[in-house]
Amino acid sequence: MNKHVTNFNEIILPLTREIDFEIAGDIEKESVFVSPQIDRIVVSEDLKSARLIAREGANLEEVADKARRFLDVMVKQVTGFEIKVFVDTKRKDTGPYQIGVNDGLVERGWMHDYGKGQVAYSGPVLKLAQLINEKAGELYKKAYNATDGHFPAMIDADTLHKCGYFDSHPNAVTFLGNVIEDFDAIEEFRRANSCSEGALLPQPEHIHIDGMCLNPAACFPCYPTLKGKTYLTGESFTWMGRVFRYESRNINGLDRLYEFNVRELVFVGTEEYVRECRAKALPIVEEMATFFDIDCQVQTATDPFFATVSAAKKFWQAAQEVKNEIKIPALGNDGSTKMLACGSINLHGNFFGKRFEFYCANGEPAQTGCVGLGIERWVLAAFTQHGFEPHRWPEAVRNRIFS
Ligand SMILES: [Zn+2]
């Protein structure tokens, strides 16, 4: 029980439609984005109502109205699609799943959690992260002849807008702010901080947001570099990208970070080339799972999008099978098994080709697809499935990470 519970004001809001556990989970997760005056929204066990827990001093009428509009959108989501499973690997390790991996890694001094959705790591965690990245890079090189690249961690708002990100995930964007180019404002900021105990931020009117953002999806910075290209068949690129997704209060160890790394593969070209590339991705995920000896599935995805676009996008995604998700079982903080989304295989049609102007030889916009592997989630999944004792890990991995 929360010991401050007496400070909260609670309101019960009936749900206007019948929902399932998937929607209930989405409601609770997305509820952190409803209002700063709301602590959280919890769905009742019978799935018929939601309990709004407001912060002290909240204007109850105002937050209840906002929460009602949020719930109205969320209950309209379509779920219950048949989930198709394309890959299903089983590990050889017979030991139990390890509970409390995040704490265990911190206790061993292999990870430092800054508490804001960022982690530092070293030792076996670092070596495992490097091995996951390397192994995927190697397989992509072999199967796709993919070219190595490097892309920046910042991205401008125009590019993000073109990628459709503000439309699909407006809540996850991070804008960068700078002190305005003003002698007095800069001097005021300097002076305030030169003798202060903690950091003092500039006044809001002294910060300007010029449209630079932190990149939220590894493949985005690749597309502007393709402008004007023409493809007879196609070409593939691979790199490790650093991405940032604002998660508000949903951050939780390696399970849900604000800043993380993704081994990315982008393929671009004719419809046939992109289709072949996508088909090659499944056996690669299987090979990765076998190499690290983990239970792993690739299945059709229904992504959480921001509330108001969720219903439409989810339907579109599942109906078109444009996205497969890599799901690896891990344990929640309470020890229950959960499927951790550790990456995805995506087809974009000619969406990016059209917007960023790269073409096929026949003059049509080129097609694209991508595969992203979330490095830190693979790390979490592997430690969950093999624990902290080196003998349980497959030999090739053990020799690399515990040496
Ligand atoms: Zn991508």
Tab-separated table of C-alpha atoms and ligand atoms in Angstrom:
chain	number	residue	atom	x	y	z
A	1	MET	CA	0.000	0.000	0.000
A	2	ASN	CA	1.100	3.483	-0.716
A	3	LYS	CA	1.646	5.227	2.581
A	4	HIS	CA	0.556	8.577	1.141
A	5	VAL	CA	-2.766	7.148	0.091
A	6	THR	CA	-4.678	9.482	2.405
A	7	ASN	CA	-3.383	12.397	0.350
A	8	PHE	CA	-5.006	11.134	-2.813
A	9	ASN	CA	-8.458	11.871	-4.056
A	10	GLU	CA	-10.073	9.033	-5.881
A	11	ILE	CA	-12.929	8.920	-8.362
A	12	ILE	CA	-14.520	5.845	-9.886
A	13	LEU	CA	-15.286	6.233	-13.583
A	14	PRO	CA	-17.482	3.632	-15.309
A	15	LEU	CA	-16.172	2.250	-18.619
A	16	THR	CA	-18.622	2.765	-21.452
A	17	ARG	CA	-17.705	-0.454	-23.243
A	18	GLU	CA	-16.578	-3.927	-22.392
A	19	ILE	CA	-12.777	-4.216	-22.521
A	20	ASP	CA	-10.211	-6.995	-22.218
A	21	PHE	CA	-6.978	-7.258	-20.225
A	22	GLU	CA	-4.870	-5.954	-23.120
A	23	ILE	CA	-6.795	-2.668	-23.231
A	24	ALA	CA	-6.809	-2.490	-19.426
A	25	GLY	CA	-2.996	-2.741	-19.489
A	26	ASP	CA	-2.762	-0.004	-22.137
A	27	ILE	CA	-5.091	2.264	-20.133
A	28	GLU	CA	-2.955	1.928	-17.008
A	29	LYS	CA	0.316	2.451	-18.885
A	30	GLU	CA	-0.885	5.456	-20.925
A	31	SER	CA	-2.604	7.042	-17.922
A	32	VAL	CA	0.650	8.788	-16.929
A	33	PHE	CA	0.135	11.036	-19.972
A	34	VAL	CA	-3.400	12.175	-19.105
A	35	SER	CA	-2.725	15.006	-16.632
A	36	PRO	CA	0.028	16.143	-14.281
A	37	GLN	CA	-2.703	16.230	-11.638
A	38	ILE	CA	-3.392	12.502	-11.990
A	39	ASP	CA	-1.216	9.995	-10.181
A	40	ARG	CA	-2.584	7.050	-12.119
A	41	ILE	CA	-5.677	5.303	-13.411
A	42	VAL	CA	-6.265	1.705	-12.381
A	43	VAL	CA	-8.828	-0.566	-14.045
A	44	SER	CA	-11.009	-2.567	-11.683
A	45	GLU	CA	-10.666	-6.356	-11.616
A	46	ASP	CA	-14.041	-6.889	-13.284
A	47	LEU	CA	-12.898	-4.529	-16.105
A	48	LYS	CA	-16.095	-2.486	-15.724
A	49	SER	CA	-14.724	0.719	-14.196
A	50	ALA	CA	-11.544	2.681	-13.693
A	51	ARG	CA	-10.265	4.256	-10.490
A	52	LEU	CA	-8.737	7.666	-11.000
A	53	ILE	CA	-6.212	8.540	-8.330
A	54	ALA	CA	-5.683	12.297	-8.357
A	55	ARG	CA	-2.815	14.185	-6.805
A	56	GLU	CA	-3.249	16.355	-3.738
A	57	GLY	CA	-4.798	19.700	-4.618
A	58	ALA	CA	-6.058	18.497	-7.992
A	59	ASN	CA	-9.151	20.075	-9.499
A	60	LEU	CA	-11.260	16.919	-9.468
A	61	GLU	CA	-13.880	18.057	-11.942
A	62	GLU	CA	-11.225	19.046	-14.449
A	63	VAL	CA	-9.165	15.841	-14.170
A	64	ALA	CA	-12.275	13.645	-14.232
A	65	ASP	CA	-13.352	15.279	-17.489
A	66	LYS	CA	-9.925	14.734	-19.046
A	67	ALA	CA	-9.801	11.138	-17.808
A	68	ARG	CA	-13.286	10.443	-19.190
A	69	ARG	CA	-12.249	11.672	-22.654
A	70	PHE	CA	-9.066	9.577	-22.464
A	71	LEU	CA	-11.036	6.464	-21.427
A	72	ASP	CA	-13.604	7.026	-24.203
A	73	VAL	CA	-10.820	6.835	-26.777
A	74	MET	CA	-9.053	3.910	-25.140
A	75	VAL	CA	-12.136	1.665	-24.841
A	76	LYS	CA	-12.684	1.961	-28.608
A	77	GLN	CA	-9.460	0.067	-29.328
A	78	VAL	CA	-9.828	-3.098	-31.292
A	79	THR	CA	-8.130	-6.142	-29.804
A	80	GLY	CA	-8.458	-9.868	-29.948
A	81	PHE	CA	-6.745	-10.271	-33.316
A	82	GLU	CA	-5.478	-13.728	-33.991
A	83	ILE	CA	-1.769	-13.573	-33.149
A	84	LYS	CA	0.293	-15.538	-35.658
A	85	VAL	CA	3.599	-16.958	-34.452
A	86	PHE	CA	6.382	-17.177	-37.052
A	87	VAL	CA	9.347	-18.167	-34.895
A	88	ASP	CA	9.235	-20.074	-31.602
A	89	THR	CA	12.592	-21.103	-30.137
A	90	LYS	CA	13.030	-23.000	-26.864
A	91	ARG	CA	16.137	-22.730	-24.707
A	92	LYS	CA	18.232	-25.728	-23.586
A	93	ASP	CA	19.036	-24.254	-20.146
A	94	THR	CA	16.712	-25.991	-17.679
A	95	GLY	CA	17.327	-23.636	-14.740
A	96	PRO	CA	14.536	-21.356	-13.532
A	97	TYR	CA	14.023	-17.823	-14.795
A	98	GLN	CA	15.919	-15.374	-12.580
A	99	ILE	CA	13.803	-12.909	-10.655
A	100	GLY	CA	15.052	-9.389	-9.811
A	101	VAL	CA	17.598	-9.122	-12.627
A	102	ASN	CA	17.827	-5.310	-12.496
A	103	ASP	CA	18.671	-5.321	-8.777
A	104	GLY	CA	21.025	-8.283	-9.226
A	105	LEU	CA	23.025	-6.476	-11.912
A	106	VAL	CA	23.262	-3.340	-9.760
A	107	GLU	CA	24.342	-5.369	-6.691
A	108	ARG	CA	27.130	-6.984	-8.683
A	109	GLY	CA	28.377	-3.588	-9.800
A	110	TRP	CA	27.715	-4.370	-13.470
A	111	MET	CA	25.026	-1.721	-13.867
A	112	HIS	CA	24.262	1.711	-12.507
A	113	ASP	CA	20.694	2.963	-12.695
A	114	TYR	CA	20.492	6.770	-12.763
A	115	GLY	CA	16.798	6.495	-11.896
A	116	LYS	CA	15.565	8.503	-14.870
A	117	GLY	CA	15.421	5.794	-17.496
A	118	GLN	CA	19.127	5.720	-18.217
A	119	VAL	CA	21.688	3.122	-17.215
A	120	ALA	CA	25.461	2.757	-17.279
A	121	TYR	CA	26.919	-0.717	-17.516
A	122	SER	CA	30.226	-2.550	-17.507
A	123	GLY	CA	31.668	-6.057	-17.081
A	124	PRO	CA	29.444	-8.950	-18.221
A	125	VAL	CA	26.503	-6.640	-19.016
A	126	LEU	CA	28.645	-4.517	-21.328
A	127	LYS	CA	30.229	-7.579	-22.932
A	128	LEU	CA	26.827	-9.158	-23.498
A	129	ALA	CA	25.445	-5.930	-25.009
A	130	GLN	CA	28.473	-5.775	-27.317
A	131	LEU	CA	28.097	-9.421	-28.289
A	132	ILE	CA	24.384	-9.034	-29.125
A	133	ASN	CA	25.198	-6.007	-31.275
A	134	GLU	CA	28.155	-7.721	-32.983
A	135	LYS	CA	26.348	-10.988	-33.611
A	136	ALA	CA	23.396	-9.223	-35.260
A	137	GLY	CA	25.759	-7.044	-37.306
A	138	GLU	CA	27.632	-10.146	-38.497
A	139	LEU	CA	24.442	-11.947	-39.529
A	140	TYR	CA	23.163	-8.858	-41.379
A	141	LYS	CA	26.448	-8.530	-43.220
A	142	LYS	CA	26.316	-12.171	-44.294
A	143	ALA	CA	22.645	-12.316	-45.304
A	144	TYR	CA	22.154	-8.778	-46.682
A	145	ASN	CA	25.637	-7.594	-47.514
A	146	ALA	CA	24.586	-4.609	-45.404
A	147	THR	CA	26.744	-1.466	-45.378
A	148	ASP	CA	27.874	-0.095	-41.984
A	149	GLY	CA	26.832	3.408	-41.072
A	150	HIS	CA	26.686	5.921	-38.263
A	151	PHE	CA	23.857	8.340	-37.554
A	152	PRO	CA	23.392	11.157	-35.032
A	153	ALA	CA	21.364	10.873	-31.827
A	154	MET	CA	19.629	14.209	-32.495
A	155	ILE	CA	17.056	14.703	-35.212
A	156	ASP	CA	15.235	17.810	-36.385
A	157	ALA	CA	11.490	18.239	-35.999
A	158	ASP	CA	10.908	18.485	-39.760
A	159	THR	CA	12.391	15.035	-40.310
A	160	LEU	CA	10.345	13.588	-37.439
A	161	HIS	CA	7.238	15.235	-38.841
A	162	LYS	CA	7.920	13.718	-42.268
A	163	CYS	CA	8.346	10.322	-40.599
A	164	GLY	CA	4.854	10.711	-39.141
A	165	TYR	CA	6.113	10.471	-35.573
A	166	PHE	CA	4.169	13.422	-34.139
A	167	ASP	CA	1.045	11.768	-35.450
A	168	SER	CA	1.691	8.356	-33.945
A	169	HIS	CA	3.655	8.989	-30.731
A	170	PRO	CA	3.325	12.707	-29.783
A	171	ASN	CA	3.731	11.842	-26.102
A	172	ALA	CA	7.153	10.213	-26.547
A	173	VAL	CA	8.976	13.140	-28.214
A	174	THR	CA	11.855	14.957	-26.495
A	175	PHE	CA	12.579	18.520	-27.634
A	176	LEU	CA	15.928	20.052	-26.770
A	177	GLY	CA	16.037	23.517	-25.220
A	178	ASN	CA	18.836	26.091	-25.188
A	179	VAL	CA	19.345	29.295	-23.260
A	180	ILE	CA	18.360	32.115	-25.606
A	181	GLU	CA	21.198	34.006	-27.266
A	182	ASP	CA	20.926	36.934	-24.896
A	183	PHE	CA	23.824	38.318	-22.853
A	184	ASP	CA	21.671	39.137	-19.817
A	185	ALA	CA	19.775	35.858	-19.811
A	186	ILE	CA	22.987	33.839	-20.085
A	187	GLU	CA	24.637	35.906	-17.340
A	188	GLU	CA	21.584	35.547	-15.066
A	189	PHE	CA	21.661	31.775	-15.537
A	190	ARG	CA	25.423	31.634	-14.832
A	191	ARG	CA	25.214	33.757	-11.710
A	192	ALA	CA	22.249	31.884	-10.269
A	193	ASN	CA	24.158	28.617	-10.548
A	194	SER	CA	27.641	29.724	-9.501
A	195	CYS	CA	26.660	29.736	-5.809
A	196	SER	CA	23.583	27.492	-5.710
A	197	GLU	CA	23.483	24.076	-4.043
A	198	GLY	CA	21.543	22.294	-6.767
A	199	ALA	CA	21.082	23.152	-10.429
A	200	LEU	CA	18.833	26.132	-11.131
A	201	LEU	CA	17.220	25.981	-14.546
A	202	PRO	CA	16.807	29.098	-16.701
A	203	GLN	CA	13.395	30.755	-16.540
A	204	PRO	CA	11.042	29.234	-19.130
A	205	GLU	CA	11.038	32.456	-21.187
A	206	HIS	CA	14.842	32.248	-21.389
A	207	ILE	CA	14.800	28.798	-22.998
A	208	HIS	CA	14.088	28.396	-26.643
A	209	ILE	CA	13.192	25.217	-28.457
A	210	ASP	CA	14.551	25.382	-31.970
A	211	GLY	CA	13.156	22.092	-33.210
A	212	MET	CA	16.012	19.743	-32.414
A	213	CYS	CA	14.764	16.504	-30.872
A	214	LEU	CA	16.297	13.322	-29.532
A	215	ASN	CA	15.864	10.566	-32.084
A	216	PRO	CA	13.080	8.154	-31.058
A	217	ALA	CA	13.423	5.449	-33.758
A	218	ALA	CA	16.742	4.137	-35.027
A	219	CYS	CA	15.912	4.091	-38.744
A	220	PHE	CA	14.613	7.689	-39.119
A	221	PRO	CA	17.983	9.470	-39.653
A	222	CYS	CA	18.780	7.097	-42.503
A	223	TYR	CA	15.993	8.242	-44.842
A	224	PRO	CA	17.114	11.852	-45.517
A	225	THR	CA	20.485	10.444	-46.679
A	226	LEU	CA	18.760	8.471	-49.465
A	227	LYS	CA	17.233	11.516	-51.210
A	228	GLY	CA	17.608	11.386	-54.981
A	229	LYS	CA	18.788	7.760	-55.093
A	230	THR	CA	17.414	5.357	-57.671
A	231	TYR	CA	17.328	1.597	-57.132
A	232	LEU	CA	17.502	-1.131	-59.765
A	233	THR	CA	17.161	-3.729	-57.029
A	234	GLY	CA	18.056	-2.491	-53.564
A	235	GLU	CA	20.542	-1.873	-50.777
A	236	SER	CA	20.808	-2.531	-47.022
A	237	PHE	CA	22.369	-0.618	-44.142
A	238	THR	CA	23.117	-1.623	-40.578
A	239	TRP	CA	24.348	0.240	-37.499
A	240	MET	CA	23.822	0.685	-33.808
A	241	GLY	CA	21.592	3.658	-33.064
A	242	ARG	CA	20.861	5.395	-29.778
A	243	VAL	CA	17.196	6.182	-29.285
A	244	PHE	CA	15.114	8.100	-26.761
A	245	ARG	CA	11.450	7.651	-25.888
A	246	TYR	CA	9.915	9.750	-23.152
A	247	GLU	CA	8.100	7.302	-20.879
A	248	SER	CA	7.138	9.664	-18.059
A	249	ARG	CA	6.708	7.555	-14.907
A	250	ASN	CA	6.620	4.225	-16.734
A	251	ILE	CA	10.405	3.815	-16.645
A	252	ASN	CA	11.610	0.629	-14.964
A	253	GLY	CA	15.206	-0.649	-15.066
A	254	LEU	CA	16.206	-2.381	-18.311
A	255	ASP	CA	12.516	-3.204	-18.932
A	256	ARG	CA	11.619	0.325	-19.925
A	257	LEU	CA	14.378	2.860	-20.495
A	258	TYR	CA	14.182	6.441	-21.745
A	259	GLU	CA	17.519	6.086	-23.550
A	260	PHE	CA	18.590	2.818	-25.150
A	261	ASN	CA	20.481	1.229	-28.033
A	262	VAL	CA	19.106	-0.479	-31.103
A	263	ARG	CA	20.929	-2.639	-33.683
A	264	GLU	CA	19.157	-1.513	-36.806
A	265	LEU	CA	18.892	-2.900	-40.317
A	266	VAL	CA	17.249	-0.897	-43.081
A	267	PHE	CA	16.545	-2.307	-46.537
A	268	VAL	CA	15.439	-0.147	-49.407
A	269	GLY	CA	14.611	-0.901	-53.024
A	270	THR	CA	12.046	-2.602	-55.229
A	271	GLU	CA	9.027	-4.382	-53.799
A	272	GLU	CA	10.620	-7.732	-54.572
A	273	TYR	CA	13.934	-6.814	-52.925
A	274	VAL	CA	12.188	-5.589	-49.765
A	275	ARG	CA	9.984	-8.682	-49.600
A	276	GLU	CA	13.020	-10.972	-49.853
A	277	CYS	CA	14.813	-8.963	-47.181
A	278	ARG	CA	11.933	-9.302	-44.800
A	279	ALA	CA	11.763	-13.058	-45.320
A	280	LYS	CA	15.465	-13.346	-44.439
A	281	ALA	CA	14.916	-11.600	-41.101
A	282	LEU	CA	12.991	-14.452	-39.480
A	283	PRO	CA	15.785	-17.080	-39.645
A	284	ILE	CA	18.219	-14.444	-38.347
A	285	VAL	CA	16.146	-13.807	-35.226
A	286	GLU	CA	15.952	-17.571	-34.803
A	287	GLU	CA	19.732	-17.844	-35.091
A	288	MET	CA	20.205	-15.045	-32.539
A	289	ALA	CA	17.840	-16.763	-30.087
A	290	THR	CA	19.603	-20.095	-30.568
A	291	PHE	CA	23.063	-18.548	-30.141
A	292	PHE	CA	22.040	-16.910	-26.837
A	293	ASP	CA	19.928	-19.986	-25.937
A	294	ILE	CA	16.722	-18.145	-25.124
A	295	ASP	CA	13.003	-18.799	-25.427
A	296	CYS	CA	11.854	-16.371	-28.100
A	297	GLN	CA	8.907	-15.748	-30.393
A	298	VAL	CA	8.307	-13.646	-33.463
A	299	GLN	CA	4.620	-12.809	-33.870
A	300	THR	CA	2.239	-10.333	-35.476
A	301	ALA	CA	2.326	-7.034	-33.632
A	302	THR	CA	-0.323	-4.688	-32.372
A	303	ASP	CA	1.628	-1.730	-31.061
A	304	PRO	CA	0.535	0.730	-28.469
A	305	PHE	CA	0.147	4.123	-30.157
A	306	PHE	CA	-0.975	7.322	-28.489
A	307	ALA	CA	-4.594	7.002	-27.423
A	308	THR	CA	-6.316	8.916	-30.204
A	309	VAL	CA	-4.583	7.119	-33.071
A	310	SER	CA	-4.380	3.773	-31.372
A	311	ALA	CA	-7.562	2.191	-32.612
A	312	ALA	CA	-7.001	2.954	-36.275
A	313	LYS	CA	-3.291	2.111	-36.365
A	314	LYS	CA	-3.629	-1.111	-34.431
A	315	PHE	CA	-6.255	-2.332	-36.808
A	316	TRP	CA	-4.194	-1.358	-39.830
A	317	GLN	CA	-1.076	-3.029	-38.454
A	318	ALA	CA	-2.702	-6.318	-37.605
A	319	ALA	CA	-4.755	-6.443	-40.788
A	320	GLN	CA	-1.802	-5.799	-43.083
A	321	GLU	CA	0.722	-7.805	-41.088
A	322	VAL	CA	3.199	-5.003	-41.694
A	323	LYS	CA	4.876	-5.500	-38.365
A	324	ASN	CA	6.232	-8.557	-36.587
A	325	GLU	CA	7.351	-8.275	-33.030
A	326	ILE	CA	10.186	-10.168	-31.343
A	327	LYS	CA	8.888	-11.225	-27.938
A	328	ILE	CA	11.094	-12.772	-25.293
A	329	PRO	CA	9.647	-14.037	-22.017
A	330	ALA	CA	10.988	-12.387	-18.859
A	331	LEU	CA	9.731	-11.809	-15.331
A	332	GLY	CA	7.876	-8.784	-13.986
A	333	ASN	CA	8.857	-7.167	-10.685
A	334	ASP	CA	6.298	-9.423	-8.968
A	335	GLY	CA	7.733	-12.591	-10.528
A	336	SER	CA	4.977	-13.126	-13.092
A	337	THR	CA	6.004	-14.061	-16.633
A	338	LYS	CA	5.601	-11.337	-19.234
A	339	MET	CA	6.460	-11.151	-22.900
A	340	LEU	CA	9.088	-8.460	-23.358
A	341	ALA	CA	9.045	-6.732	-26.773
A	342	CYS	CA	12.725	-6.973	-27.775
A	343	GLY	CA	12.556	-5.799	-31.353
A	344	SER	CA	10.487	-5.663	-34.495
A	345	ILE	CA	10.509	-6.415	-38.194
A	346	ASN	CA	8.682	-3.721	-40.169
A	347	LEU	CA	7.499	-3.068	-43.693
A	348	HIS	CA	6.792	0.579	-44.558
A	349	GLY	CA	5.604	0.245	-48.160
A	350	ASN	CA	6.685	3.352	-50.105
A	351	PHE	CA	5.880	5.725	-47.202
A	352	PHE	CA	9.483	6.869	-46.688
A	353	GLY	CA	10.409	6.626	-50.398
A	354	LYS	CA	7.618	9.060	-51.230
A	355	ARG	CA	8.349	11.496	-48.399
A	356	PHE	CA	12.139	11.501	-48.704
A	357	GLU	CA	12.234	11.153	-52.500
A	358	PHE	CA	14.131	8.006	-53.411
A	359	TYR	CA	12.960	5.846	-56.225
A	360	CYS	CA	13.000	2.612	-58.157
A	361	ALA	CA	14.257	2.555	-61.749
A	362	ASN	CA	10.631	2.681	-63.003
A	363	GLY	CA	10.151	6.071	-61.320
A	364	GLU	CA	7.976	4.782	-58.464
A	365	PRO	CA	8.987	5.692	-54.889
A	366	ALA	CA	11.176	2.910	-53.458
A	367	GLN	CA	9.949	0.640	-50.675
A	368	THR	CA	11.610	0.234	-47.305
A	369	GLY	CA	11.620	-2.060	-44.326
A	370	CYS	CA	13.607	-2.315	-41.132
A	371	VAL	CA	14.569	-4.634	-38.317
A	372	GLY	CA	15.401	-3.179	-34.902
A	373	LEU	CA	16.747	-5.130	-31.935
A	374	GLY	CA	16.577	-3.442	-28.531
A	375	ILE	CA	19.986	-4.282	-27.072
A	376	GLU	CA	19.211	-3.643	-23.391
A	377	ARG	CA	16.026	-5.714	-23.525
A	378	TRP	CA	17.938	-8.626	-25.049
A	379	VAL	CA	20.404	-8.247	-22.168
A	380	LEU	CA	17.578	-8.302	-19.617
A	381	ALA	CA	15.939	-11.304	-21.293
A	382	ALA	CA	19.209	-13.282	-21.447
A	383	PHE	CA	20.025	-12.635	-17.762
A	384	THR	CA	16.438	-13.543	-16.822
A	385	GLN	CA	16.672	-16.849	-18.668
A	386	HIS	CA	20.211	-17.851	-17.560
A	387	GLY	CA	20.678	-16.086	-14.232
A	388	PHE	CA	24.012	-14.983	-12.779
A	389	GLU	CA	25.852	-18.347	-12.712
A	390	PRO	CA	28.193	-18.623	-15.726
A	391	HIS	CA	27.716	-22.418	-16.064
A	392	ARG	CA	24.113	-21.984	-17.207
A	393	TRP	CA	25.069	-19.822	-20.192
A	394	PRO	CA	25.893	-21.323	-23.623
A	395	GLU	CA	29.653	-21.839	-23.905
A	396	ALA	CA	30.321	-19.374	-26.732
A	397	VAL	CA	28.525	-16.613	-24.816
A	398	ARG	CA	29.950	-17.551	-21.403
A	399	ASN	CA	33.515	-17.425	-22.690
A	400	ARG	CA	32.991	-13.930	-23.996
A	401	ILE	CA	31.057	-12.262	-21.204
A	402	PHE	CA	32.437	-13.814	-17.994
A	403	SER	CA	36.116	-13.866	-19.029
B	1	ZN	ZN	13.101	1.160	-38.025
